[in-house]
Each structure stands twice: as C-alpha cells, then as structure tokens.
Coordinates of N, CA and C and ligand atoms in Angstrom, one line a residue:
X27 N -32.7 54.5 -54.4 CA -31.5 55.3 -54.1 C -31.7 56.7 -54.6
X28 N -31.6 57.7 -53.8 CA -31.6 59.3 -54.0 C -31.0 59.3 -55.1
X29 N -31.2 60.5 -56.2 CA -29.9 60.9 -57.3 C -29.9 62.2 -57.1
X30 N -28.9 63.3 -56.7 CA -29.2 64.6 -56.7 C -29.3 64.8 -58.6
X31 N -30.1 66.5 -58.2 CA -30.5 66.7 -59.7 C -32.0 67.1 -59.1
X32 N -32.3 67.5 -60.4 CA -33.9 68.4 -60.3 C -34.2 67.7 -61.7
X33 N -35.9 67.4 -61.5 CA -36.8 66.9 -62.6 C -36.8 67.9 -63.7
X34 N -36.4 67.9 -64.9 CA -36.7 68.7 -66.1 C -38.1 69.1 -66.3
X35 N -39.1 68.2 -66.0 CA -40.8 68.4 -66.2 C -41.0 69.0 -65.1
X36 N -40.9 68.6 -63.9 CA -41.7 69.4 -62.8 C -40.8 70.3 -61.7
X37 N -39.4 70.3 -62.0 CA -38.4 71.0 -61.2 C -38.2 70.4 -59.5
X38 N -38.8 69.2 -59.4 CA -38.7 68.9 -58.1 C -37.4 68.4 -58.0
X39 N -36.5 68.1 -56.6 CA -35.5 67.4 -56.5 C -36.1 66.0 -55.8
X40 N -36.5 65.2 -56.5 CA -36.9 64.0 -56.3 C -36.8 62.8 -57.1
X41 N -35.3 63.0 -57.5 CA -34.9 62.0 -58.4 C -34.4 60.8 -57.4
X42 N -34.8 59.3 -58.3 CA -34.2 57.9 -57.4 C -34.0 57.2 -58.8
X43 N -33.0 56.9 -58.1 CA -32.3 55.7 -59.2 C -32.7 54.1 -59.1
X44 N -33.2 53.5 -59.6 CA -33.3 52.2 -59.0 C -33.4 51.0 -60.4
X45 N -33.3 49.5 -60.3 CA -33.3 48.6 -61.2 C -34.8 48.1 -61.4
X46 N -34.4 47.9 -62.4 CA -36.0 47.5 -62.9 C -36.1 46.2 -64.3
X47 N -36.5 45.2 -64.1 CA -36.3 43.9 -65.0 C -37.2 44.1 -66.0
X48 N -36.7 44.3 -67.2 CA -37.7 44.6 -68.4 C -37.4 44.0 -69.6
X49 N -37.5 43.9 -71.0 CA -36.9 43.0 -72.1 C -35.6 43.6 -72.0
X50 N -34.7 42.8 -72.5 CA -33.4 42.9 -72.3 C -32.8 42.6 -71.0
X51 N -33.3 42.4 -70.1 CA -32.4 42.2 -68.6 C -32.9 43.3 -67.9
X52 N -31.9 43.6 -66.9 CA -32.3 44.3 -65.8 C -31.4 45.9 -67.0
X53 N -32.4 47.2 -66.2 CA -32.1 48.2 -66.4 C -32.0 49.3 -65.0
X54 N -31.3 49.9 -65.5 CA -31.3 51.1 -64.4 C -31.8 52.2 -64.8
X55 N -32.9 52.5 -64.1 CA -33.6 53.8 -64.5 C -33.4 55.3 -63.5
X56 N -33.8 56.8 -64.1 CA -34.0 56.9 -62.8 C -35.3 58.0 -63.1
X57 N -35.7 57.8 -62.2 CA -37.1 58.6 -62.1 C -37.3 59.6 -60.9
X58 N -38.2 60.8 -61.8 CA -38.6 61.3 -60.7 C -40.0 61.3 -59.8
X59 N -39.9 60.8 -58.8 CA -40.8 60.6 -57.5 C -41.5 61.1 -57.9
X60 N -41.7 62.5 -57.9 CA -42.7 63.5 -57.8 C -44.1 63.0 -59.3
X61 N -43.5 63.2 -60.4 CA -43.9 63.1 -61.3 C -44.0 62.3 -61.8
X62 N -43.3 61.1 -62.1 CA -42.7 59.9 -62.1 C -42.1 60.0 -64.0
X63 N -41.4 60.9 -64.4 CA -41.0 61.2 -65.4 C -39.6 60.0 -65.3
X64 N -39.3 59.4 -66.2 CA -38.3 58.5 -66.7 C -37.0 59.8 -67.0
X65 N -36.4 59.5 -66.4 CA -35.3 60.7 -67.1 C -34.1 59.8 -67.5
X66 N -33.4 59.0 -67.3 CA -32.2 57.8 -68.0 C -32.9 56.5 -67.9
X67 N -32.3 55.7 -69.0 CA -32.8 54.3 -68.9 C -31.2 53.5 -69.1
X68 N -30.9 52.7 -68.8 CA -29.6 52.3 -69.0 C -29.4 50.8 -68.7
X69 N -28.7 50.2 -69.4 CA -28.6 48.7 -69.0 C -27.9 48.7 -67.9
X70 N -28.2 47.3 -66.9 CA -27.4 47.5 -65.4 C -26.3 46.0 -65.9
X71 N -25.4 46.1 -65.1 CA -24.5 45.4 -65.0 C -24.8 44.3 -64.1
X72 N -25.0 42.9 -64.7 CA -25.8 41.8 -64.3 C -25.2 41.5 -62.6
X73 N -24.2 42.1 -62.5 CA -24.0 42.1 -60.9 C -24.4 43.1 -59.8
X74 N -24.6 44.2 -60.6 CA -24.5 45.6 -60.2 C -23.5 46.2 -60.0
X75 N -23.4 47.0 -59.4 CA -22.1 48.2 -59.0 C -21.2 47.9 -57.6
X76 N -22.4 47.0 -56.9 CA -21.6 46.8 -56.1 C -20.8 45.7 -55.7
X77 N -19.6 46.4 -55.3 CA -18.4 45.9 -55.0 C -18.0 45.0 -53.8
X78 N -18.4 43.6 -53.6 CA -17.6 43.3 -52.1 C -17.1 43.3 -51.4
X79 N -16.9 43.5 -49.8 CA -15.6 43.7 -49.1 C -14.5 42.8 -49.5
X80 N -13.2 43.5 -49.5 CA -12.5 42.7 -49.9 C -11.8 42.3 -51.3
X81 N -13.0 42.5 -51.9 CA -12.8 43.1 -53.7 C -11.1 42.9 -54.0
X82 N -10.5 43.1 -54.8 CA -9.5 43.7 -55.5 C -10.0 44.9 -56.0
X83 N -9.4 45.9 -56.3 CA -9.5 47.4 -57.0 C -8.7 47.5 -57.8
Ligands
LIG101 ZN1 -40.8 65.5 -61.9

C-alpha cells in the first residue's frame, strides 16, 4: 500500500506500507521502495484495519 511522504535517506516518494510476520506477531512496517530504508515499525492489529461491510462504527 502507497504511504505519501518522502524517504528521509534518499528523498524519494516511494514509501509502502505493508505487514510483515516477525517475533512478536505480525508488524506493520513501512519502507521505502527506493532504498529500502525501514522508516516505522509498529505492531499490527491481529485483524488489521480493515473493517467489514456492514461493521458497526
Ligand atoms: Zn529511500
């Protein structure tokens, strides 16, 4: 998934967000393409983000 934003190392706009299974569970990272600099690491939410149709809000 695209993330707008520019790489701090190489100034590209080629940041992606994506999950990744490592100790501790699944994380959400995001990296940039270009470089492949780690720029957030974050624990993901064992369902993810997404929401079903239909959901309650
Ligand atoms: Zn970069």
């Amino acid at each position: 998934m695209a993330v707008p934003g520019k790489c701090p190392e190489c100034a590209a706009h080629a940041l992606a967000e994506y999950r990744v299974i490592s100790e501790g569970g699944w994380w959400t990272v995001v990296k940039c393409q270009q470089c492949l600099t780690s720029l957030t690491r974050k624990p993901a939410p064992m369902f993810g983000a997404f929401v079903p149709l239909g959901a309650p809000r």
